[in-house]
Amino acid sequence: MEESSTRTEEMENVQKTEKKKRSKEEEEEEEEVFNLNNKTPGDEGDDEDPSDSEDSVFSGLEDSGSDSEDEEEEEGSHEEEDLKDDQILQPEKKKGGLTAEEEKKEDEYRQDSSDEEDIRNTVGNIPMDWYKDFPHIGYNLDGKKIFKPIRNKDELDEFLDKMDNPDYWRTIHDKQTGSDIILSDDQVALVNRLQRGQFGDLHFNEYQPQVEFFSSDVMLHPVTNRPADKRSFIPSLVEKEKVSKLVHAIKMGWIKPKRHEEAGGRFYDLWANEDCTTSLARLKMHLPAPRAPLPGHMESYNPPPRYLFTEEEKALWEQQDVSDRKCPFVPRRFSSLLQVPAFPRFLHERFERCLDLYLCPRQRKLRVNVNPEDLIPKLPKPKDLQPFPTTQSLVYRGHSGLVRSISVSPSGQWLASGSDDGSVRFWEVCSSRCLKTVQVGGAVKSVAWNPNTSLSLLAVALDSVVLVLSPSLADKQVVSASERLLAGPQGEEPAEEAGPVTWTDTEGEELNQGIRLKIQHPKPVQQVAWHAKGDYLASVMPDHSSHLQVFIHQVSRRRSQNPFRKNKGLVQCVSFHPIRPYFFVATQRSVRIYNLVKQEMTKKLQANSKWISSMAVHPGGDHVICGSYDCRLSWFDLDLSTKPYKMLRHHKKAVRGVAYHRLYPLFASASDDGSVIVCHGTVYNDLLQNPLLVPVKVLRGHVITHDLGVLDVTFHPSQPWVFSSGADATIRLFT
Amino acid sequence: MSQLQTRFFTEDKRYAVDDVPFSIPAASEVLDLSNVINKLLEARNASHSKVEFDFLVRGQFLRTSLSTHMDTEGISTEDVVEIEYVERITAPEPEECMMHDDWISAVDADAEWILTGSYDKTAKIWSLEGKPVMTVAGHTDVVKDVAWVKRDGLNSLLLTASLDQTLLLWEWNSERNKVKAIHCCRGHTGSVDTVATDPTGSKFCSGSWDKMLKIWSAVPTDEADEVEEPADRPRKKQKTQQLGLTRTPIMTLSGHNEAVSSVLWCDSEEVCSASWDHTIRVWDVETGEMKTTLTGSKVFNSISYSPLCRRLASGSTDRHIRLWDPRTKDGSLVLLSLTSHTGWVTSVKWAPAHEHQLVSGSLDNLVKLWDTRSCKAPLYDLAAHEDKVFCVDWTESGLMLSGGADNKLYTYKYSGVQTDAGA
């Protein structure tokens, strides 16, 4: 019996060792603990471990059930060694089985099976309270009763033991044998280590390099030399069978493949059709419904007396149409809130409110967030637009009356000025020296130097006469050429003697002074203007009631003609186009442009000002500036519009004179406020680009006399210098 | 920084001091430095009388305290500062005032006589003492420029340019005090604004409002040049007005786009002209070609050339006096600009004997004496005139002259020339 049991034990041990792949020591230690607890929680796990570890060595496929064969074949070679090992161990075990408990304990180290029956007590894994009424607690291997220890501990003993026994904490009651075991230090340390999750053996190196027996590497000496099975290359029959079963089931309709739940159940997206942007906009641009205004004093049940209607007001209220009423009810007074009756029109009012909410157009007003500074056009700095006149350089003194008009000779050497003191003076520009004074006997309204450089003539308008002066300040050839021009058509008797204009040669003193021709007009002449060629001269006689306001004189043939048959308004000033045969006539409100060849009006510029005072034509001929008595300067782009391209309101008082520079992009305006404002005005050849107008300098210097400031302004023909004449009888040069 | 290491030196042997560094207060000004030098000189020479000095640090006159000057000039205060000192130029003082009948347009003075042109259509000859010697009348219009051509003992040749488009070459005998128009130079078609004689006195150049420069011979001859006149021109008046024999130009230099305002001879082959077209042009007289163009931004009124420093000074309508190097090829380099005037600079003139000094006249009634080593401010303002100044001149004897619209010609005695003559 004993031998057979040991025999079976041995066999089991052998099987066990065969299955295990772990190291021996580890197992032993584990066993010890399990034995102490007399439990075998790891039993089943141990059983399955080996199969797990040897799993899937040869193929990724699940080869269920075919494990055991492999293992047996594989491990057959190891069997003998293990058997030997067990035989060596056996004698000790036999001893342990026969000897006392201490020895038994030692034996336990040799026993490595936890699923084995407890050899100290053969009752098996049963609840031990079955034996609580017996004096023994089981039977040993030999079938003898194992008696309970005599000691019968009650709670008090337990407590005293706890208090007194220093080893109490390491004392364990073994239910199987009913004895108390005091754990040794080593065992306590082992328990602690295991509780911390460490290996039981102190000396076990858990990080020792592992030998990968079954890896992808081709080994020189492989663990097994067997070639791979054929079945690892062919599809698994089992799987095939399973799949075909499923397929068959599906075909037969036994299994229905899982279907996706159809979209659109009970709930659906109300705004699915709305595209994202509008919905976002709807959220972003949320507009709250307009609030009904809070009730005021008028709605109060006890309003202040001033809100209460008088009889007239009440009558008026009743007479008014419902829609006209200011308030939809009559304020009434009650001594207390209790007495307030129900509002008779409550439903109606609610309905109105709903209507309001429904019908009121809720629209977000786009607020324009513009920095006001961005609206100011970017203008270049005046510094970058140089040259332009900046400082007063010379003052031409000599006149005793206000200087109404100035003109610079086309060479730029001489300046002519006409004054109310009845004289015309000629000045040397560079030294401010008056070289010549011609007494003409009347307040000079206008002087104009002939723009033709091969002539040296000055037209002077005073009273009802236009004088043509030959100042003989130029080259002798030029002087003689201009005198020849003035001599008129030889031998040809002027036919229109009877006309309103008479031409006379001067004699005697006047001739010595340089006055060559007198053109007598029927009315006072306000302005004279030369054509660029220097042969034609236009004179202006402003008159409300007559069509005889403008004359065009041809100096070489001594002929005059009135180009207009109708009175289109009070003519202020005229000018010839510098290049083309156009004639500009400025009346009070507008500027008319006539084509002299076709003899028709081509354009009419609306100045948007009350009274035009002066006009200048750009040397290119496509731009016109007009100064007006209402402080404005308007720039017309003839290609652009008949309305002013720009209105400049820099002057405080009436603008008296305007001028363009012949070469530089400059224009200037003179005003009664005593200042001359020089502006930069670049004109581009590109028709798409608008002129660039920048005011660059305010020039002051003239003293305001009798509320008159600067009366005339003109540019030097070649330098960026501007001359101005003022009511203070001076002419000033700004450079 | 309270003390500076300085070393003083001078080129004037009379006032030389030891070449050792001195430590002087940084805040010291010209007067303090001058006292230091005077002390040093007294220590060397007991008979030394006090002299006012001016000081140059790196070629710039000291006008403020030493430390601020070095700050602005960016000179390191760590090193020993080299300070040159020169005897201070005493303020030029108005000596004589010569009254004219009309505005004075031009003045030219040589070692003995002063020639002025006036708006009363005459030129006048004055002695250096301010005595009127002769009135040269003959032009039919304002005399715009005058020039001495040559002095041959008692006989002198002089030129007057006028608004009547002619130049007259006169011979003046100082002993008999007779003046005679030798040649009437015709050819310009605008007022002749400027005239200059070449260094040899055999040619002269005139600039006119007609944009032309003309070179004429200054040698008197007995026969008139042929002038082709338009046939249809009435000749009667011309004949009666003619003074002297007609002379035609040797050469016409055209290239300016505006009136020529000033001409001068750099040497006997080179003419320099300034114009209202904002350019200064240098011409070769031999070939008649333009050599260099210096472009400014404003109208030039006057130029002057100094053979000592080889610089051109220009006075323009923008209040600045600019210095140019006529030999630069790019022709746009302004070396220096002297700014203090408040009106147009009508006239500039280099000192004939000093390479740094020039005098300028302006429409702001001031005549200013400049030193190019102190370009921020002039050495002296001469505020004698009551009206516009049109012309300035400087004789080799150290006399400065200025004339203007107040009909007065002032002469100023100027002492600085002698001491710096060798410099």
PDB file of N, CA, C and O in Angstrom, chain A residues 204-237:
ATOM      1  N   PHE A 204      17.320  34.761  -6.767  1.00  0.00           N
ATOM      2  CA  PHE A 204      16.867  34.590  -8.151  1.00  0.00           C
ATOM      3  C   PHE A 204      17.035  35.886  -8.931  1.00  0.00           C
ATOM      4  O   PHE A 204      16.592  36.955  -8.504  1.00  0.00           O
ATOM      5  N   ASN A 205      17.692  35.758 -10.061  1.00  0.00           N
ATOM      6  CA  ASN A 205      17.863  36.945 -10.911  1.00  0.00           C
ATOM      7  C   ASN A 205      16.765  36.963 -11.947  1.00  0.00           C
ATOM      8  O   ASN A 205      16.791  36.195 -12.903  1.00  0.00           O
ATOM      9  N   GLU A 206      15.829  37.814 -11.703  1.00  0.00           N
ATOM     10  CA  GLU A 206      14.678  37.820 -12.628  1.00  0.00           C
ATOM     11  C   GLU A 206      15.024  38.457 -13.964  1.00  0.00           C
ATOM     12  O   GLU A 206      14.280  38.379 -14.913  1.00  0.00           O
ATOM     13  N   TYR A 207      16.137  39.166 -13.994  1.00  0.00           N
ATOM     14  CA  TYR A 207      16.486  39.845 -15.238  1.00  0.00           C
ATOM     15  C   TYR A 207      17.580  39.122 -15.989  1.00  0.00           C
ATOM     16  O   TYR A 207      18.227  39.707 -16.854  1.00  0.00           O
ATOM     17  N   GLN A 208      17.810  37.866 -15.693  1.00  0.00           N
ATOM     18  CA  GLN A 208      18.903  37.198 -16.407  1.00  0.00           C
ATOM     19  C   GLN A 208      18.527  37.046 -17.876  1.00  0.00           C
ATOM     20  O   GLN A 208      17.352  36.945 -18.218  1.00  0.00           O
ATOM     21  N   PRO A 209      19.529  37.087 -18.730  1.00  0.00           N
ATOM     22  CA  PRO A 209      19.222  37.041 -20.170  1.00  0.00           C
ATOM     23  C   PRO A 209      18.485  35.773 -20.526  1.00  0.00           C
ATOM     24  O   PRO A 209      18.845  34.675 -20.102  1.00  0.00           O
ATOM     25  N   GLN A 210      17.490  35.962 -21.328  1.00  0.00           N
ATOM     26  CA  GLN A 210      16.638  34.837 -21.659  1.00  0.00           C
ATOM     27  C   GLN A 210      17.100  34.258 -22.979  1.00  0.00           C
ATOM     28  O   GLN A 210      17.439  34.996 -23.904  1.00  0.00           O
ATOM     29  N   VAL A 211      17.109  33.012 -23.034  1.00  0.00           N
ATOM     30  CA  VAL A 211      17.484  32.361 -24.288  1.00  0.00           C
ATOM     31  C   VAL A 211      16.211  32.105 -25.078  1.00  0.00           C
ATOM     32  O   VAL A 211      15.311  31.412 -24.618  1.00  0.00           O
ATOM     33  N   GLU A 212      16.150  32.715 -26.222  1.00  0.00           N
ATOM     34  CA  GLU A 212      14.958  32.553 -27.044  1.00  0.00           C
ATOM     35  C   GLU A 212      15.122  31.295 -27.861  1.00  0.00           C
ATOM     36  O   GLU A 212      15.871  31.238 -28.826  1.00  0.00           O
ATOM     37  N   PHE A 213      14.451  30.304 -27.430  1.00  0.00           N
ATOM     38  CA  PHE A 213      14.572  29.065 -28.194  1.00  0.00           C
ATOM     39  C   PHE A 213      13.760  29.103 -29.457  1.00  0.00           C
ATOM     40  O   PHE A 213      14.182  28.655 -30.496  1.00  0.00           O
ATOM     41  N   PHE A 214      12.587  29.650 -29.349  1.00  0.00           N
ATOM     42  CA  PHE A 214      11.704  29.638 -30.524  1.00  0.00           C
ATOM     43  C   PHE A 214      11.524  31.062 -30.987  1.00  0.00           C
ATOM     44  O   PHE A 214      10.718  31.826 -30.453  1.00  0.00           O
ATOM     45  N   SER A 215      12.348  31.415 -31.927  1.00  0.00           N
ATOM     46  CA  SER A 215      12.267  32.797 -32.435  1.00  0.00           C
ATOM     47  C   SER A 215      12.350  32.750 -33.944  1.00  0.00           C
ATOM     48  O   SER A 215      12.480  31.690 -34.545  1.00  0.00           O
ATOM     49  N   SER A 216      12.304  33.892 -34.507  1.00  0.00           N
ATOM     50  CA  SER A 216      12.334  33.952 -35.976  1.00  0.00           C
ATOM     51  C   SER A 216      13.743  33.695 -36.494  1.00  0.00           C
ATOM     52  O   SER A 216      13.919  33.423 -37.668  1.00  0.00           O
ATOM     53  N   ASP A 217      14.741  33.847 -35.605  1.00  0.00           N
ATOM     54  CA  ASP A 217      16.111  33.640 -36.076  1.00  0.00           C
ATOM     55  C   ASP A 217      16.333  32.169 -36.425  1.00  0.00           C
ATOM     56  O   ASP A 217      15.851  31.267 -35.728  1.00  0.00           O
ATOM     57  N   VAL A 218      17.081  31.998 -37.507  1.00  0.00           N
ATOM     58  CA  VAL A 218      17.440  30.632 -37.872  1.00  0.00           C
ATOM     59  C   VAL A 218      18.669  30.248 -37.071  1.00  0.00           C
ATOM     60  O   VAL A 218      19.693  30.907 -37.135  1.00  0.00           O
ATOM     61  N   MET A 219      18.521  29.244 -36.259  1.00  0.00           N
ATOM     62  CA  MET A 219      19.629  28.876 -35.374  1.00  0.00           C
ATOM     63  C   MET A 219      20.540  27.884 -36.054  1.00  0.00           C
ATOM     64  O   MET A 219      20.124  27.081 -36.886  1.00  0.00           O
ATOM     65  N   LEU A 220      21.811  27.975 -35.634  1.00  0.00           N
ATOM     66  CA  LEU A 220      22.788  27.026 -36.181  1.00  0.00           C
ATOM     67  C   LEU A 220      22.457  25.623 -35.664  1.00  0.00           C
ATOM     68  O   LEU A 220      22.486  24.637 -36.388  1.00  0.00           O
ATOM     69  N   HIS A 221      22.173  25.591 -34.387  1.00  0.00           N
ATOM     70  CA  HIS A 221      21.775  24.324 -33.791  1.00  0.00           C
ATOM     71  C   HIS A 221      20.400  24.480 -33.208  1.00  0.00           C
ATOM     72  O   HIS A 221      20.250  24.828 -32.046  1.00  0.00           O
ATOM     73  N   PRO A 222      19.378  24.251 -33.996  1.00  0.00           N
ATOM     74  CA  PRO A 222      18.035  24.518 -33.501  1.00  0.00           C
ATOM     75  C   PRO A 222      17.642  23.521 -32.409  1.00  0.00           C
ATOM     76  O   PRO A 222      18.244  22.453 -32.272  1.00  0.00           O
ATOM     77  N   VAL A 223      16.647  23.928 -31.645  1.00  0.00           N
ATOM     78  CA  VAL A 223      16.152  23.080 -30.577  1.00  0.00           C
ATOM     79  C   VAL A 223      15.608  21.778 -31.176  1.00  0.00           C
ATOM     80  O   VAL A 223      15.863  20.690 -30.689  1.00  0.00           O
ATOM     81  N   THR A 224      14.882  21.944 -32.266  1.00  0.00           N
ATOM     82  CA  THR A 224      14.402  20.747 -32.950  1.00  0.00           C
ATOM     83  C   THR A 224      14.686  20.885 -34.419  1.00  0.00           C
ATOM     84  O   THR A 224      14.600  21.987 -34.960  1.00  0.00           O
ATOM     85  N   ASN A 225      15.067  19.827 -35.023  1.00  0.00           N
ATOM     86  CA  ASN A 225      15.469  19.861 -36.422  1.00  0.00           C
ATOM     87  C   ASN A 225      14.333  19.439 -37.345  1.00  0.00           C
ATOM     88  O   ASN A 225      14.527  19.234 -38.518  1.00  0.00           O
ATOM     89  N   ARG A 226      13.185  19.269 -36.758  1.00  0.00           N
ATOM     90  CA  ARG A 226      12.077  18.795 -37.582  1.00  0.00           C
ATOM     91  C   ARG A 226      11.650  19.836 -38.584  1.00  0.00           C
ATOM     92  O   ARG A 226      11.514  21.009 -38.229  1.00  0.00           O
ATOM     93  N   PRO A 227      11.461  19.430 -39.835  1.00  0.00           N
ATOM     94  CA  PRO A 227      10.954  20.431 -40.800  1.00  0.00           C
ATOM     95  C   PRO A 227       9.507  20.791 -40.470  1.00  0.00           C
ATOM     96  O   PRO A 227       8.809  20.048 -39.784  1.00  0.00           O
ATOM     97  N   ALA A 228       9.133  21.972 -40.959  1.00  0.00           N
ATOM     98  CA  ALA A 228       7.778  22.456 -40.672  1.00  0.00           C
ATOM     99  C   ALA A 228       6.754  21.519 -41.262  1.00  0.00           C
ATOM    100  O   ALA A 228       6.961  20.929 -42.325  1.00  0.00           O
ATOM    101  N   ASP A 229       5.674  21.348 -40.506  1.00  0.00           N
ATOM    102  CA  ASP A 229       4.641  20.438 -40.979  1.00  0.00           C
ATOM    103  C   ASP A 229       3.972  20.947 -42.228  1.00  0.00           C
ATOM    104  O   ASP A 229       3.906  22.146 -42.471  1.00  0.00           O
ATOM    105  N   LYS A 230       3.454  20.006 -42.975  1.00  0.00           N
ATOM    106  CA  LYS A 230       2.742  20.402 -44.190  1.00  0.00           C
ATOM    107  C   LYS A 230       1.493  21.187 -43.819  1.00  0.00           C
ATOM    108  O   LYS A 230       1.107  22.135 -44.496  1.00  0.00           O
ATOM    109  N   ARG A 231       0.892  20.772 -42.702  1.00  0.00           N
ATOM    110  CA  ARG A 231      -0.358  21.413 -42.362  1.00  0.00           C
ATOM    111  C   ARG A 231      -0.190  22.882 -41.994  1.00  0.00           C
ATOM    112  O   ARG A 231      -1.137  23.616 -41.985  1.00  0.00           O
ATOM    113  N   SER A 232       1.055  23.241 -41.688  1.00  0.00           N
ATOM    114  CA  SER A 232       1.215  24.660 -41.409  1.00  0.00           C
ATOM    115  C   SER A 232       1.201  25.489 -42.682  1.00  0.00           C
ATOM    116  O   SER A 232       1.155  26.712 -42.622  1.00  0.00           O
ATOM    117  N   PHE A 233       1.258  24.832 -43.817  1.00  0.00           N
ATOM    118  CA  PHE A 233       1.192  25.560 -45.098  1.00  0.00           C
ATOM    119  C   PHE A 233      -0.187  25.530 -45.714  1.00  0.00           C
ATOM    120  O   PHE A 233      -0.485  26.373 -46.541  1.00  0.00           O
ATOM    121  N   ILE A 234      -0.981  24.571 -45.374  1.00  0.00           N
ATOM    122  CA  ILE A 234      -2.292  24.470 -46.044  1.00  0.00           C
ATOM    123  C   ILE A 234      -3.370  25.054 -45.137  1.00  0.00           C
ATOM    124  O   ILE A 234      -3.195  25.117 -43.916  1.00  0.00           O
ATOM    125  N   PRO A 235      -4.445  25.554 -45.755  1.00  0.00           N
ATOM    126  CA  PRO A 235      -5.515  26.150 -44.952  1.00  0.00           C
ATOM    127  C   PRO A 235      -6.090  25.118 -43.999  1.00  0.00           C
ATOM    128  O   PRO A 235      -6.164  23.928 -44.298  1.00  0.00           O
ATOM    129  N   SER A 236      -6.507  25.652 -42.892  1.00  0.00           N
ATOM    130  CA  SER A 236      -7.013  24.755 -41.867  1.00  0.00           C
ATOM    131  C   SER A 236      -8.350  24.149 -42.290  1.00  0.00           C
ATOM    132  O   SER A 236      -9.267  24.859 -42.696  1.00  0.00           O
ATOM    133  N   LEU A 237      -8.410  22.887 -42.213  1.00  0.00           N
ATOM    134  CA  LEU A 237      -9.651  22.210 -42.598  1.00  0.00           C
ATOM    135  C   LEU A 237     -10.774  22.532 -41.621  1.00  0.00           C
ATOM    136  O   LEU A 237     -11.929  22.671 -42.000  1.00  0.00           O
TER     137      LEU A 237
END
